[in-house]
mmCIF file of C-alpha atoms in Angstrom:
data_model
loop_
_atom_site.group_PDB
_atom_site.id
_atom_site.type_symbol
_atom_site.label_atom_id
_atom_site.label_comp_id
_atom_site.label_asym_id
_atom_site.label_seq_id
_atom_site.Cartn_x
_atom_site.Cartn_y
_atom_site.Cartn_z
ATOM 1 C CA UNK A 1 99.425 80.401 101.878
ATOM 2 C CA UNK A 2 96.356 82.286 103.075
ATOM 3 C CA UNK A 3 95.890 85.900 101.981
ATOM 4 C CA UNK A 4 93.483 88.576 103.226
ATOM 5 C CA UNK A 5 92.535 91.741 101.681
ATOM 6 C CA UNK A 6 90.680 94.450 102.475
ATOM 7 C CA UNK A 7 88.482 96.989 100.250
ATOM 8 C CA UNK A 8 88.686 99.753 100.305
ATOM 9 C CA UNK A 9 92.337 100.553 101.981
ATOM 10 C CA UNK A 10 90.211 104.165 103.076
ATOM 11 C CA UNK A 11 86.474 105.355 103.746
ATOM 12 C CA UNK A 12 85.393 108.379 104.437
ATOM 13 C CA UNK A 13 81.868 108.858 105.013
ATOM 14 C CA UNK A 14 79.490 111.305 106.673
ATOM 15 C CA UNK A 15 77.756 110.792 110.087
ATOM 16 C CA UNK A 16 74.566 108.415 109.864
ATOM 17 C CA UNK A 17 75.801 106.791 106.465
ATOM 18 C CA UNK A 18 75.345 102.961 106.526
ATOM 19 C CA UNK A 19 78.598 101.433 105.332
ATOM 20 C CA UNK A 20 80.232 98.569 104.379
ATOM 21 C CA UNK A 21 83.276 97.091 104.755
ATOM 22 C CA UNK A 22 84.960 93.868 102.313
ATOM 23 C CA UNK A 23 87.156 91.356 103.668
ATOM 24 C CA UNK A 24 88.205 88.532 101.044
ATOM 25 C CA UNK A 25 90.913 85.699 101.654
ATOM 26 C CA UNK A 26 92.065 83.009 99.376
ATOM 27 C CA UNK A 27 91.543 79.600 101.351
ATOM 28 C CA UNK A 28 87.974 78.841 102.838
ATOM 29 C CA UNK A 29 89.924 76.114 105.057
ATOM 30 C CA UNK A 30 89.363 78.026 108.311
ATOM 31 C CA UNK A 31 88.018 78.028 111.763
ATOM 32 C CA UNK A 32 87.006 81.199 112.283
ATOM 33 C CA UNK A 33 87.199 85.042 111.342
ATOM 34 C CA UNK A 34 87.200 88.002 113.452
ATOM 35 C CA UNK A 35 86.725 91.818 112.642
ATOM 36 C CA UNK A 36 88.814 94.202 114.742
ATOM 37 C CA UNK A 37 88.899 98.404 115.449
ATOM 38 C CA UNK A 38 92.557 99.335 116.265
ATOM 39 C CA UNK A 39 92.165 103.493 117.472
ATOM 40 C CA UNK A 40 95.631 105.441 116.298
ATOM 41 C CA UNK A 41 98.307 104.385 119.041
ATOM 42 C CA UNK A 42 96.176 101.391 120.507
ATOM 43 C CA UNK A 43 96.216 97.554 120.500
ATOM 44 C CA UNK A 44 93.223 96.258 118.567
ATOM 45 C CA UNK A 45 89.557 95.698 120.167
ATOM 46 C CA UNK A 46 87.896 92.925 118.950
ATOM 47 C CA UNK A 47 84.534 93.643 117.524
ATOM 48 C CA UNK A 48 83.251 89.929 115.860
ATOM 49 C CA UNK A 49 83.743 86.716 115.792
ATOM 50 C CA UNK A 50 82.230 84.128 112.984
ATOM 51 C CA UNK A 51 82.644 80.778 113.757
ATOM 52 C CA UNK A 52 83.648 79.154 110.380
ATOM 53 C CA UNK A 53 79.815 77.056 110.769
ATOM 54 C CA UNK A 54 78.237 80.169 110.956
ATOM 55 C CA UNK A 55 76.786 82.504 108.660
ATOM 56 C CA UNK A 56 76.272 86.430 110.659
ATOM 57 C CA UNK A 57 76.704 87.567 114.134
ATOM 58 C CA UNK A 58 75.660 90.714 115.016
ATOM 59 C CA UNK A 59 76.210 93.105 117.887
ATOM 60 C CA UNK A 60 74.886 96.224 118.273
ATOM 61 C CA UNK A 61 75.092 98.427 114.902
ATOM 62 C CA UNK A 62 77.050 96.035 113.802
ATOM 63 C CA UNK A 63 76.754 93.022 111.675
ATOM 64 C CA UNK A 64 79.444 90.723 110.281
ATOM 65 C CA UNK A 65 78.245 88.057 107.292
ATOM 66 C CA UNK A 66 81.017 84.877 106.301
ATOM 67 C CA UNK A 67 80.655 83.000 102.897
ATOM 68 C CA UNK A 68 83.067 80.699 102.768
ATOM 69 C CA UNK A 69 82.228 79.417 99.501
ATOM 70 C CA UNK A 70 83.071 82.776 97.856
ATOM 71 C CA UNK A 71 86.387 83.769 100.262
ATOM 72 C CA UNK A 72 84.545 86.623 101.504
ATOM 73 C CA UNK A 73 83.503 88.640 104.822
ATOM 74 C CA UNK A 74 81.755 91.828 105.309
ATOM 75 C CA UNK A 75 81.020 94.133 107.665
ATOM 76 C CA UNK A 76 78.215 96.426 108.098
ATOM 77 C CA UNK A 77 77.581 99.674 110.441
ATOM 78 C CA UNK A 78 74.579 100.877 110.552
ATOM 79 C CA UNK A 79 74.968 104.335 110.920
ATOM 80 C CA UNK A 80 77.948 105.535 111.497
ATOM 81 C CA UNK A 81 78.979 108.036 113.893
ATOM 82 C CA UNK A 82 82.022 110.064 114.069
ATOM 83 C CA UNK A 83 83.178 107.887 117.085
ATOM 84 C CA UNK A 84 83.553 104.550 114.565
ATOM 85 C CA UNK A 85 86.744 106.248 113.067
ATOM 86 C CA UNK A 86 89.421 103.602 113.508
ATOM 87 C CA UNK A 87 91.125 101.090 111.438
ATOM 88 C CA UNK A 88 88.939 97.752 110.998
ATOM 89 C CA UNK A 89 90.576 94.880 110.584
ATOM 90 C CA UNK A 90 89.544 91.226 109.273
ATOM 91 C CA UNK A 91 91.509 88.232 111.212
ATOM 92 C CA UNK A 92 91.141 84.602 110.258
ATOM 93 C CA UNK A 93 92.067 81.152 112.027
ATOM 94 C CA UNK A 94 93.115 78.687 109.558
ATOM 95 C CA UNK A 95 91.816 75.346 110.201
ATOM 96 C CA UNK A 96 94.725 72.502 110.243
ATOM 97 C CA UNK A 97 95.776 72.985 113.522
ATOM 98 C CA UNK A 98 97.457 76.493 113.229
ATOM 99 C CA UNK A 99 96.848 78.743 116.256
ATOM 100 C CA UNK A 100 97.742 81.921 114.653
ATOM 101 C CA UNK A 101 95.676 84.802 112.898
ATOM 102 C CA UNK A 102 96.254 85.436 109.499
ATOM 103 C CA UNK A 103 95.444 90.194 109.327
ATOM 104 C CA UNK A 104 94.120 91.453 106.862
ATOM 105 C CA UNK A 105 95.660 95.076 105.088
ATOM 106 C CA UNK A 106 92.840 97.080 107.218
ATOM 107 C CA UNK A 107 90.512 99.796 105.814
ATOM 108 C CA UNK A 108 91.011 103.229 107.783
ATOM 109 C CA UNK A 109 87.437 104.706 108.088
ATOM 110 C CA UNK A 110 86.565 108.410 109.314
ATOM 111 C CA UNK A 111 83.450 109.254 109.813
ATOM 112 C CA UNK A 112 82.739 112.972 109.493
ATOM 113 C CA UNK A 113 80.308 115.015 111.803
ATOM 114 C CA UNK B 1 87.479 91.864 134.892
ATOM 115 C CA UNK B 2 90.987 92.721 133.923
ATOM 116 C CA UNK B 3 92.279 92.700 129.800
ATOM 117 C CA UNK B 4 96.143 91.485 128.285
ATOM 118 C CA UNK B 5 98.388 93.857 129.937
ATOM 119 C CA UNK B 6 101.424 94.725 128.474
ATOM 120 C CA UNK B 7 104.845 96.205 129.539
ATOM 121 C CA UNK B 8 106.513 98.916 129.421
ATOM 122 C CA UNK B 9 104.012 100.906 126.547
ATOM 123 C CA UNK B 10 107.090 102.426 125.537
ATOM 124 C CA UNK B 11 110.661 101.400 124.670
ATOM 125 C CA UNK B 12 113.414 103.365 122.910
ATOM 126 C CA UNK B 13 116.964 100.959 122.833
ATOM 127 C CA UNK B 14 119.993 101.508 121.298
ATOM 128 C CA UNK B 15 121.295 99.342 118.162
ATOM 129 C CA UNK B 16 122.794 96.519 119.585
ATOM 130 C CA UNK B 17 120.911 96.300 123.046
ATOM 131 C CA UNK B 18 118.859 93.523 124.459
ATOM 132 C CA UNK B 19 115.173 94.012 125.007
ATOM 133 C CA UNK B 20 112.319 92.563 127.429
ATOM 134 C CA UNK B 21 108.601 92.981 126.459
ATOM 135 C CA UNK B 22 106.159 91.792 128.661
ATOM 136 C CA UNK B 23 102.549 90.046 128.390
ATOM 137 C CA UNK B 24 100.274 89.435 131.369
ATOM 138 C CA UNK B 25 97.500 87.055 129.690
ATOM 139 C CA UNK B 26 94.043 87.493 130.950
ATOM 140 C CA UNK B 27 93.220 85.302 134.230
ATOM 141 C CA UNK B 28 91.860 81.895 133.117
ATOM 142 C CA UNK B 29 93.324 81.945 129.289
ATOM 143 C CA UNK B 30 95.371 78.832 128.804
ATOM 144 C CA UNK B 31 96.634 80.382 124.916
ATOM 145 C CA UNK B 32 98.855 83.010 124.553
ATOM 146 C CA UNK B 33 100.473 84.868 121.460
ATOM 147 C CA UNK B 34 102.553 87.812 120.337
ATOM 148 C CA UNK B 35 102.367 89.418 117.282
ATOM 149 C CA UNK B 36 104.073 92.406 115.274
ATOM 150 C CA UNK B 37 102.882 95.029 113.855
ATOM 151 C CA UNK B 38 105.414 97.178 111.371
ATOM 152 C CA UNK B 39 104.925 100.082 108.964
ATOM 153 C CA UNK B 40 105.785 98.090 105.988
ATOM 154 C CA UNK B 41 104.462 94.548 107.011
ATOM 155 C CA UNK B 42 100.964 94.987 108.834
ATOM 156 C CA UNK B 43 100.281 92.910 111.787
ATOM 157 C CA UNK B 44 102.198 89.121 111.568
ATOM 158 C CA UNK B 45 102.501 86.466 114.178
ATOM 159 C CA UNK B 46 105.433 85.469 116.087
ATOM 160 C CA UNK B 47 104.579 82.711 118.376
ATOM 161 C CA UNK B 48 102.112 80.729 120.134
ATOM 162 C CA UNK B 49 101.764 78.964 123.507
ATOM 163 C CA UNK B 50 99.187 76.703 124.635
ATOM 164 C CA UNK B 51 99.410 75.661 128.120
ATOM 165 C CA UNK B 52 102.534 73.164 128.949
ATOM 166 C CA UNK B 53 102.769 72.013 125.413
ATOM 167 C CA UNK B 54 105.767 72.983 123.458
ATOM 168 C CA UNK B 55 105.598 76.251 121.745
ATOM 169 C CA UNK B 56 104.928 77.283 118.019
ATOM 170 C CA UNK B 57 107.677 79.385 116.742
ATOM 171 C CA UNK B 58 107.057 79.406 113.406
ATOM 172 C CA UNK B 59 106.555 83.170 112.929
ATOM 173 C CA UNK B 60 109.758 84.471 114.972
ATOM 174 C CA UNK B 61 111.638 86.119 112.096
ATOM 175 C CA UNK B 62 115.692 85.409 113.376
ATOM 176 C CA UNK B 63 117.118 83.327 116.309
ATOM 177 C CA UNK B 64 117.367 86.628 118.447
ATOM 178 C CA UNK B 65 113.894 86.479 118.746
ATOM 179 C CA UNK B 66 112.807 84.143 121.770
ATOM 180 C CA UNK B 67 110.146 83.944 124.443
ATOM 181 C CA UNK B 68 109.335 82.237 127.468
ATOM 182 C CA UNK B 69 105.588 81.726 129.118
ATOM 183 C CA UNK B 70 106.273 80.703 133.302
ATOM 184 C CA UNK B 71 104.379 78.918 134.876
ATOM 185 C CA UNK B 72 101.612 79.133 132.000
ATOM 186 C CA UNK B 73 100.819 82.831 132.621
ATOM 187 C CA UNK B 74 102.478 85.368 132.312
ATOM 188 C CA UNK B 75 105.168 85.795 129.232
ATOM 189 C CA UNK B 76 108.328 87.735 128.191
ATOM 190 C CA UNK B 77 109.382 88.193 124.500
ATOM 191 C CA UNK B 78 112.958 88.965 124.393
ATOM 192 C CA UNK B 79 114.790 90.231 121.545
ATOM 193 C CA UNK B 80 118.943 90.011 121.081
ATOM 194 C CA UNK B 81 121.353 92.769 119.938
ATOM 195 C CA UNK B 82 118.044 94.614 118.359
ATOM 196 C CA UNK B 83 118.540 95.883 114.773
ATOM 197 C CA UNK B 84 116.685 99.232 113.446
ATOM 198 C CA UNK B 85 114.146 96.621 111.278
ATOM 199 C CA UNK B 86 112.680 95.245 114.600
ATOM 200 C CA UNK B 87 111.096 98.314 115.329
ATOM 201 C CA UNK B 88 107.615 98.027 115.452
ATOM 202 C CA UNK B 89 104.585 97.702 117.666
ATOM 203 C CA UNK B 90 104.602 94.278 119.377
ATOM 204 C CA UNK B 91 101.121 93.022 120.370
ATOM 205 C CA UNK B 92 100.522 90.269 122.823
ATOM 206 C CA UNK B 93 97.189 87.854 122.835
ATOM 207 C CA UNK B 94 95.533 85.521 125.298
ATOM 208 C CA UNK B 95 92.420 83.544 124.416
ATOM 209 C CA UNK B 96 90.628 81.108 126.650
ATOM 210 C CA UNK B 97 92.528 77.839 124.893
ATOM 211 C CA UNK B 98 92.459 76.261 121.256
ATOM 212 C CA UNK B 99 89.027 74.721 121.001
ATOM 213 C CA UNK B 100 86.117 75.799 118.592
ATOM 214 C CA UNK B 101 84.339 77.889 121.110
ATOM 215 C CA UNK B 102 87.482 78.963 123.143
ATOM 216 C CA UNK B 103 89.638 80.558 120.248
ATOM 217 C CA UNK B 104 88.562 84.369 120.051
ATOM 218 C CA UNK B 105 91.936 86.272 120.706
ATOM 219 C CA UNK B 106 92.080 89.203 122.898
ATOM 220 C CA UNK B 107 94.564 91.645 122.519
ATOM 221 C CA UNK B 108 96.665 93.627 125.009
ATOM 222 C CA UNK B 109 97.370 98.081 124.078
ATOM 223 C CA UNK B 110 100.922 96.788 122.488
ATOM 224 C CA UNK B 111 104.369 98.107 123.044
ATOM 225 C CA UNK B 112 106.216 100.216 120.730
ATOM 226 C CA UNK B 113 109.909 99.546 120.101
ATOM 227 C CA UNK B 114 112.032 102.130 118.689
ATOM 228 C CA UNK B 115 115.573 100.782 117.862
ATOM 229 C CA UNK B 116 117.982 104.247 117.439
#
């Protein structure tokens, strides 16, 4: 059974700090991964997707890495600003034919002015 | 162009009660999915439906959880004689279909259930 976690659980970090953020999960049998925000009382916005072939993507401040070998994502934000304070989530699409996300616990970040 | 929508944002039912919750998918998708997303259990799926093929249930948690997708657009997640542990935020996806390049999911703002 796949299983995601996320380090560290919280971040807090002043404005223009580069940061990352550690997704790990325990079988590299998948098709894809995706990092997510969620804001408080919203659905979730979807930020990246790594095909399970690929290595980065980036968008933006943003830049998501996938080494499957290892069981482990990260993502990066170049520096932050006090509008990045959300929830991130990792997300990954097992392969075998299984449509469904598997979430990872989520790292709150706030980013302070 | 136009995200998931979901319906109503809000819902506060009595122990007991039936419930609708409702996903419009994004025009074009041919997957849809719902999700939950409780206090105690993160986010975990429910069910999936790609185009006219026969659902997968495998993540509904009791048989008074069901869902229906008509005519391969718009769904309705229905829960039976709802119990105070199926309160959560209930989060519906559509994604352009199964392939490689088709399977990002994009999520709709949720609805929160509150079971008194």
């Amino acid at each position: 059974k796949q299983e995601v976690t996320q380090i560290p659980a919280a971040l807090s970090v002043p404005e223009g700090e580069n940061l990352v953020l550690n997704c790990s999960f325990t079988d590299s049998a998948i098709y894809n991964l995706q990092w997510f925000r969620q804001d408080p009382g919203k659905g979730l916005t979807s930020l990246l997707l790594i095909q399970s072939s690929q290595r980065e993507q980036t968008s933006g401040r943003l830049n998501a890495s996938l080494d499957k070998s290892s069981g482990r994502s990260t993502l990066y934000i170049a520096a932050s600003q006090p509008g990045d304070s959300a929830t991130y989530l990792c997300a990954l699409l097992g392969a075998g034919g299984f449509q469904k996300l598997v979430f990872g616990t989520g790292t709150r970040l706030l980013v302070s002015p | 162009g136009a995200g998931v929508s979901q319906s109503p944002s809000n819902k506060v039912t009595e122990k007991g009660k039936d419930v609708e919750l409702r996903c419009d998918p994004i025009s074009g998708h041919t997957a849809l999915y719902w999700y939950r997303q409780s206090l105690g259990q993160g986010l975990e799926f429910l069910i999936y439906f790609q185009g006219n093929s026969a659902p997968d249930k495998s993540g509904l948690p009791s048989d008074r959880f069901s869902a229906e997708r008509t005519g391969g657009s718009v769904s309705t997640l229905t829960i039976q004689r709802t119990q105070q542990e199926d309160s959560a935020v209930y989060l519906c996806a559509s994604s352009l279909g199964s392939g490689l390049a088709e399977n990002e999911q994009f999520f709709g703002p949720g609805t929160r259930l509150t079971v008194l």
